[in-house]
mmCIF file of C-alpha atoms in Angstrom:
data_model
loop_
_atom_site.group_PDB
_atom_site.id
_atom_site.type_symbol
_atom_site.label_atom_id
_atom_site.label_comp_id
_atom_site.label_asym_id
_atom_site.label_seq_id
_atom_site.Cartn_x
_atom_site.Cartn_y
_atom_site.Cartn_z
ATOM 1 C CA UNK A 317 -14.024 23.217 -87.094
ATOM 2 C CA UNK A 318 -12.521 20.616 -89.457
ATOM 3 C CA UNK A 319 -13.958 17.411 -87.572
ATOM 4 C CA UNK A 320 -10.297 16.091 -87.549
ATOM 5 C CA UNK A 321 -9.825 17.923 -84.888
ATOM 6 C CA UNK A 322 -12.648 17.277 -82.678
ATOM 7 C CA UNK A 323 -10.566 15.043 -80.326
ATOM 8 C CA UNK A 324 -8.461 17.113 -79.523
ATOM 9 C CA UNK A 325 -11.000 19.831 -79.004
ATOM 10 C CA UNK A 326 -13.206 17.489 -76.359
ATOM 11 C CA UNK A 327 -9.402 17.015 -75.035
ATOM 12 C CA UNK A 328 -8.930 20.534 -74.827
ATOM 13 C CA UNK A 329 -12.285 20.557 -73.050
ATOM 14 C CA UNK A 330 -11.762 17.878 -70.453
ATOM 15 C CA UNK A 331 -8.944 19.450 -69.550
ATOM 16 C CA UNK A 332 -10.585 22.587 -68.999
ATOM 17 C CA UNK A 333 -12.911 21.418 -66.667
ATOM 18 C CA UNK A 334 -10.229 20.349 -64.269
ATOM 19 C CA UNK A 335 -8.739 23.294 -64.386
ATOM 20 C CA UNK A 336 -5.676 22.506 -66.102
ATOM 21 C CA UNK A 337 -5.363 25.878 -67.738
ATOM 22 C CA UNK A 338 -2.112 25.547 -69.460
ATOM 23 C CA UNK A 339 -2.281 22.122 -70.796
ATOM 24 C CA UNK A 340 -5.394 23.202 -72.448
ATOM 25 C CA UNK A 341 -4.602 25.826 -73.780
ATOM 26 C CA UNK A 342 -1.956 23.854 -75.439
ATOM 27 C CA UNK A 343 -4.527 21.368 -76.726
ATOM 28 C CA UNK A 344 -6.608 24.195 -77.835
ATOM 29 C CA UNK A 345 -3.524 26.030 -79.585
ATOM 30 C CA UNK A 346 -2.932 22.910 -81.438
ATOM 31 C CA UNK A 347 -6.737 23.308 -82.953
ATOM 32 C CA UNK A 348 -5.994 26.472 -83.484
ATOM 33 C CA UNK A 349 -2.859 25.921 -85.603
ATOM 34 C CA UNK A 350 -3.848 23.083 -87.609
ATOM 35 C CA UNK A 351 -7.331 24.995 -88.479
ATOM 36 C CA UNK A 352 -6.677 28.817 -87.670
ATOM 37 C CA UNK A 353 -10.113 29.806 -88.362
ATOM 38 C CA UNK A 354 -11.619 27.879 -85.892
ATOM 39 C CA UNK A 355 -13.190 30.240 -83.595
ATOM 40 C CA UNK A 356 -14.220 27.874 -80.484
ATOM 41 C CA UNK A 357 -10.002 26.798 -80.849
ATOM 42 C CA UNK A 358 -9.429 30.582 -79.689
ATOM 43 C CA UNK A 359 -12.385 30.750 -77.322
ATOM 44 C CA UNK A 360 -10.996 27.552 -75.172
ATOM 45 C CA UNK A 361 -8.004 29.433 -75.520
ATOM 46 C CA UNK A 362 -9.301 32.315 -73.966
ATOM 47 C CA UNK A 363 -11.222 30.588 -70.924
ATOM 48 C CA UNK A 364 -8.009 28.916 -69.983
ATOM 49 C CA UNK A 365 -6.310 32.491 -69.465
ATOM 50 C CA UNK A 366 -9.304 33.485 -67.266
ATOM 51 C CA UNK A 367 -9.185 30.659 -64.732
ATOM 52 C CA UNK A 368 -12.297 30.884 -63.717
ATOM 53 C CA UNK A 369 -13.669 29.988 -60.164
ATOM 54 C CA UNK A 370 -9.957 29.304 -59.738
ATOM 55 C CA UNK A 371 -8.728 32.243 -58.604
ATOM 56 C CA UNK A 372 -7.580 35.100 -59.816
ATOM 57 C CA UNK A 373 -6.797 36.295 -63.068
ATOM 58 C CA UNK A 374 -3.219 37.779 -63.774
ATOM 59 C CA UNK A 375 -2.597 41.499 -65.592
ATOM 60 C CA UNK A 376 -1.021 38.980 -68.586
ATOM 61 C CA UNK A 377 -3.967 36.002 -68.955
ATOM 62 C CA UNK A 378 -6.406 38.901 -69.446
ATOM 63 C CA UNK A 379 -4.303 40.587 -72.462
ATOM 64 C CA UNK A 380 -3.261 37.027 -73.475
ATOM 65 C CA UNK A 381 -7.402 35.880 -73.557
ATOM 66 C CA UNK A 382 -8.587 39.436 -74.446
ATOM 67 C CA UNK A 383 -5.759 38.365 -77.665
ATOM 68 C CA UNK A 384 -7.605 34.937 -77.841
ATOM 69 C CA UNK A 385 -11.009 36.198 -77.942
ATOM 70 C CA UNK A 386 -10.057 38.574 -79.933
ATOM 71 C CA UNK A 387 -9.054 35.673 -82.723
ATOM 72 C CA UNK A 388 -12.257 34.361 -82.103
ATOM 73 C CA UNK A 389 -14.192 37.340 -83.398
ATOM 74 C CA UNK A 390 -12.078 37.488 -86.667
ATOM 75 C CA UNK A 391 -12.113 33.435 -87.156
ATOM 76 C CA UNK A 392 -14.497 32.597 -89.655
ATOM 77 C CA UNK A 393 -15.697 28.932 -88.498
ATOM 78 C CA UNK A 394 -18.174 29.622 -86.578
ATOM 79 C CA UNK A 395 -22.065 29.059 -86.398
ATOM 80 C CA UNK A 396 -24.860 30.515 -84.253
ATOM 81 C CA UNK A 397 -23.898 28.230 -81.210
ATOM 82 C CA UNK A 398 -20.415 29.230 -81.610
ATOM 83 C CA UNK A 399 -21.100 32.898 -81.631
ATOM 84 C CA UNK A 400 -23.170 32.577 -78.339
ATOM 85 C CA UNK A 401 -20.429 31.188 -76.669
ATOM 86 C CA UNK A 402 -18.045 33.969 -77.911
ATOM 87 C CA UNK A 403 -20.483 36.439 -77.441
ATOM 88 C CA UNK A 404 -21.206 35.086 -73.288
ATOM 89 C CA UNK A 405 -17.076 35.123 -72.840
ATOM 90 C CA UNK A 406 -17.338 39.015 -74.096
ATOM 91 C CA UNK A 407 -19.143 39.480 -70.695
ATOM 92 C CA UNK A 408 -16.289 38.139 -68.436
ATOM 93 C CA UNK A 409 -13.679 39.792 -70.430
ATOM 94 C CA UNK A 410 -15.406 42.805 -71.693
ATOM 95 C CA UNK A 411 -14.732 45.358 -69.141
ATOM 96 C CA UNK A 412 -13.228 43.309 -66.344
ATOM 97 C CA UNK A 413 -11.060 44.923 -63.818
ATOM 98 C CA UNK A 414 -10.571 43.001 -60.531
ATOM 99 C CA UNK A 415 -12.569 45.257 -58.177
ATOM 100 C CA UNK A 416 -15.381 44.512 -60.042
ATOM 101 C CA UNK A 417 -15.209 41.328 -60.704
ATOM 102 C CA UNK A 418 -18.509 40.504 -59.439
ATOM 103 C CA UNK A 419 -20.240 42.329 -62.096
ATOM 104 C CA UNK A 420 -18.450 40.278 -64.875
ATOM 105 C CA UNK A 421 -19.260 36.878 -63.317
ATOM 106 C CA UNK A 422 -23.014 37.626 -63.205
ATOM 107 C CA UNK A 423 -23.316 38.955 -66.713
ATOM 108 C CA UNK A 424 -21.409 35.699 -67.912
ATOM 109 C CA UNK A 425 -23.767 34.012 -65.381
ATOM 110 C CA UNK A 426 -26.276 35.536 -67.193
ATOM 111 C CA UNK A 427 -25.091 35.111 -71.105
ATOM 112 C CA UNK A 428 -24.568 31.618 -69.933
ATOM 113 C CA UNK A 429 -27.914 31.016 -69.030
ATOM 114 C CA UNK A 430 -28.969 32.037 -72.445
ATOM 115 C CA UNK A 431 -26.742 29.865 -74.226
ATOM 116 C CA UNK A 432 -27.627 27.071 -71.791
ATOM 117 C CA UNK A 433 -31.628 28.186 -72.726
ATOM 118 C CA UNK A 434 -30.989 29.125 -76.531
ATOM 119 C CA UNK A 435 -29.217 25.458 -77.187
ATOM 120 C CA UNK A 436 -31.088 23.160 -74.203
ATOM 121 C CA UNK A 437 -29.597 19.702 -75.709
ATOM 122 C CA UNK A 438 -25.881 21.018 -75.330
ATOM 123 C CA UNK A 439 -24.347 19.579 -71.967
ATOM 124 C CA UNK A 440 -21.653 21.819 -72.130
ATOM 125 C CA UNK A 441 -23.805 24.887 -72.237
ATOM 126 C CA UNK A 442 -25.623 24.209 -68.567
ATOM 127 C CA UNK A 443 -21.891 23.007 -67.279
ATOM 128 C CA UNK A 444 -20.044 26.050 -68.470
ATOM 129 C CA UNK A 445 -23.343 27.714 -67.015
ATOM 130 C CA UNK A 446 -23.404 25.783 -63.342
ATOM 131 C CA UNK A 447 -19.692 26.900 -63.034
ATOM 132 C CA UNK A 448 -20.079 30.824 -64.116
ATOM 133 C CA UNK A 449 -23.204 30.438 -61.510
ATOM 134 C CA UNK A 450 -20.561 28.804 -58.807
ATOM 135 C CA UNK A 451 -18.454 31.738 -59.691
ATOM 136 C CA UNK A 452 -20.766 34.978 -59.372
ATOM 137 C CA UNK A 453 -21.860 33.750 -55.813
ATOM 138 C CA UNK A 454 -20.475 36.100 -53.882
ATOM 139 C CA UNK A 455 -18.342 34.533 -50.831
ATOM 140 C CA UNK A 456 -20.431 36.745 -48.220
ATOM 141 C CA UNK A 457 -23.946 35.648 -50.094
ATOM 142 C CA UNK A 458 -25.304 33.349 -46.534
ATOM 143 C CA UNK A 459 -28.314 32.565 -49.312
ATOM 144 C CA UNK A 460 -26.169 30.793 -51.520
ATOM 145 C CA UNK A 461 -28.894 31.012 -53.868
ATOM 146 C CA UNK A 462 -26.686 30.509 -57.284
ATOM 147 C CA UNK A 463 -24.434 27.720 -55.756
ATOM 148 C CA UNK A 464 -28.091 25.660 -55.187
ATOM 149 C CA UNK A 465 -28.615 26.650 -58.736
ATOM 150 C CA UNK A 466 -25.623 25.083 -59.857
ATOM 151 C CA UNK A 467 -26.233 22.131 -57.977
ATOM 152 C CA UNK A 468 -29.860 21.935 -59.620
ATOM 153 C CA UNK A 469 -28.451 21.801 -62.906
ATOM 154 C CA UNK A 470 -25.371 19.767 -62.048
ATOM 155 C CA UNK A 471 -27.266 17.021 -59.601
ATOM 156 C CA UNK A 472 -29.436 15.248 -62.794
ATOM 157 C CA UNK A 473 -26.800 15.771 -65.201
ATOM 158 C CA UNK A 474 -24.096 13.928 -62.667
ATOM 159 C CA UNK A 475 -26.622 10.770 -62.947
ATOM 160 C CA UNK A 476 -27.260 11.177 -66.877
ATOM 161 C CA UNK A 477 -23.131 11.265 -67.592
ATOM 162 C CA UNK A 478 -21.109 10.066 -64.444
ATOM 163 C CA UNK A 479 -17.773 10.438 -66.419
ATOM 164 C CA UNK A 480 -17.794 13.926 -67.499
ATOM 165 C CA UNK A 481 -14.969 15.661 -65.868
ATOM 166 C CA UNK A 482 -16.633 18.761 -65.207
ATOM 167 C CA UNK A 483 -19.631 17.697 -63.530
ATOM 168 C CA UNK A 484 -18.965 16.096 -60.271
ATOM 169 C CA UNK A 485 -15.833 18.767 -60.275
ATOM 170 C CA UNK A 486 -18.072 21.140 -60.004
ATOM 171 C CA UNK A 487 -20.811 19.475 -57.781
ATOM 172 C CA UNK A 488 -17.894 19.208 -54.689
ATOM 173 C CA UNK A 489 -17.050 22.754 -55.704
ATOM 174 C CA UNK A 490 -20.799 23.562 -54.823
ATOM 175 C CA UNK A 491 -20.736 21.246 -51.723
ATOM 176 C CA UNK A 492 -17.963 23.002 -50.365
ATOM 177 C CA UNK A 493 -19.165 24.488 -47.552
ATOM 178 C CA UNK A 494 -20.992 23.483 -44.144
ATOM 179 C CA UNK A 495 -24.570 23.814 -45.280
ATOM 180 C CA UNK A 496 -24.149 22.612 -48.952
ATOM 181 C CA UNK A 497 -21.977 19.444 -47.783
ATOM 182 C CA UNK A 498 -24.813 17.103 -47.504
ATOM 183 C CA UNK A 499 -26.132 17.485 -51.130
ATOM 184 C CA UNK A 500 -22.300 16.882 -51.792
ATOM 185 C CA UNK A 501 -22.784 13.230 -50.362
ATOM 186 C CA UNK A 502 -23.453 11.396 -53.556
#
């Protein structure tokens, strides 16, 4: 996208990561009006109507980040990167219905982890990844096998940038529970 913009973009992103869905989608709507064929403006747009991890996702976010996404296919700023992202939010959206929800979050788990692997220097690839891990895990899963994954990708990164709002978010996310709580220390 026009680089202009790439401010408020990262501010769209911060925000994002702690969860303030609707003032990022306003910082992302602004990206998307000053340069409407910026796909990743539409894509933020359409992760803040999912609310991931958050809880769950209202009848109107879906149709309002199916629209979003949606935008994001048609935009015409986009590169390979770009289009892998897009592509990994299809999986959440594609298909969803609430019952099922489980489903979703592992296939964007799993497009995530591609991303993550296809583009290994992007940071936010293997955060957006730890957090669609932290959200497949199933709440009955006594393994917790992809929270400790999150927390293996999340623990170096946390040393590497200690002011990225996403990371530690996430980490005490991770360390929510009796057995995690220790790694959840630092």
């Amino acid at each position: 996208c026009h680089p202009k913009l790439q401010r408020d973009f990262n501010h769209g992103i911060a925000l994002l990561h702690s969860f303030w869905h609707n003032e990022a989608e306003g910082a992302f709507g602004k990206v998307a009006a000053a340069d409407p064929q910026c796909a990743t403006a539409y894509w933020g747009e359409a992760m803040t109507h999912f609310h991931l991890y958050l809880g769950e996702t209202s009848p109107a976010d879906l149709l309002a980040g199916n629209e979003a996404l949606n935008n994001a296919d048609k935009a015409t700023e986009k590169g390979a990167r770009e289009i892998a992202y897009i592509r990994a939010l299809h999986a959440l959206y594609d298909g969803y219905k609430p019952d099922g929800k489980y489903t979703n979050f592992k296939l964007y788990a799993y497009a995530m982890e591609t991303v993550s692997a296809s583009y290994p220097h992007d940071l936010e690839a293997k955060v957006f990844y730890a957090l669609a891990l932290l959200a497949a895990a199933p709440p009955d899963d006594v393994s917790l096998a992809l929270t400790r994954k999150a927390t293996e990708i999340l623990n170096p990164l946390l040393h590497e940038y200690p002011d990225h709002p996403g990371i530690a978010h996430y980490l005490v996310h991770a360390c929510d529970n009796p057995e995690m709580a220790p790694q959840g220390l630092e």
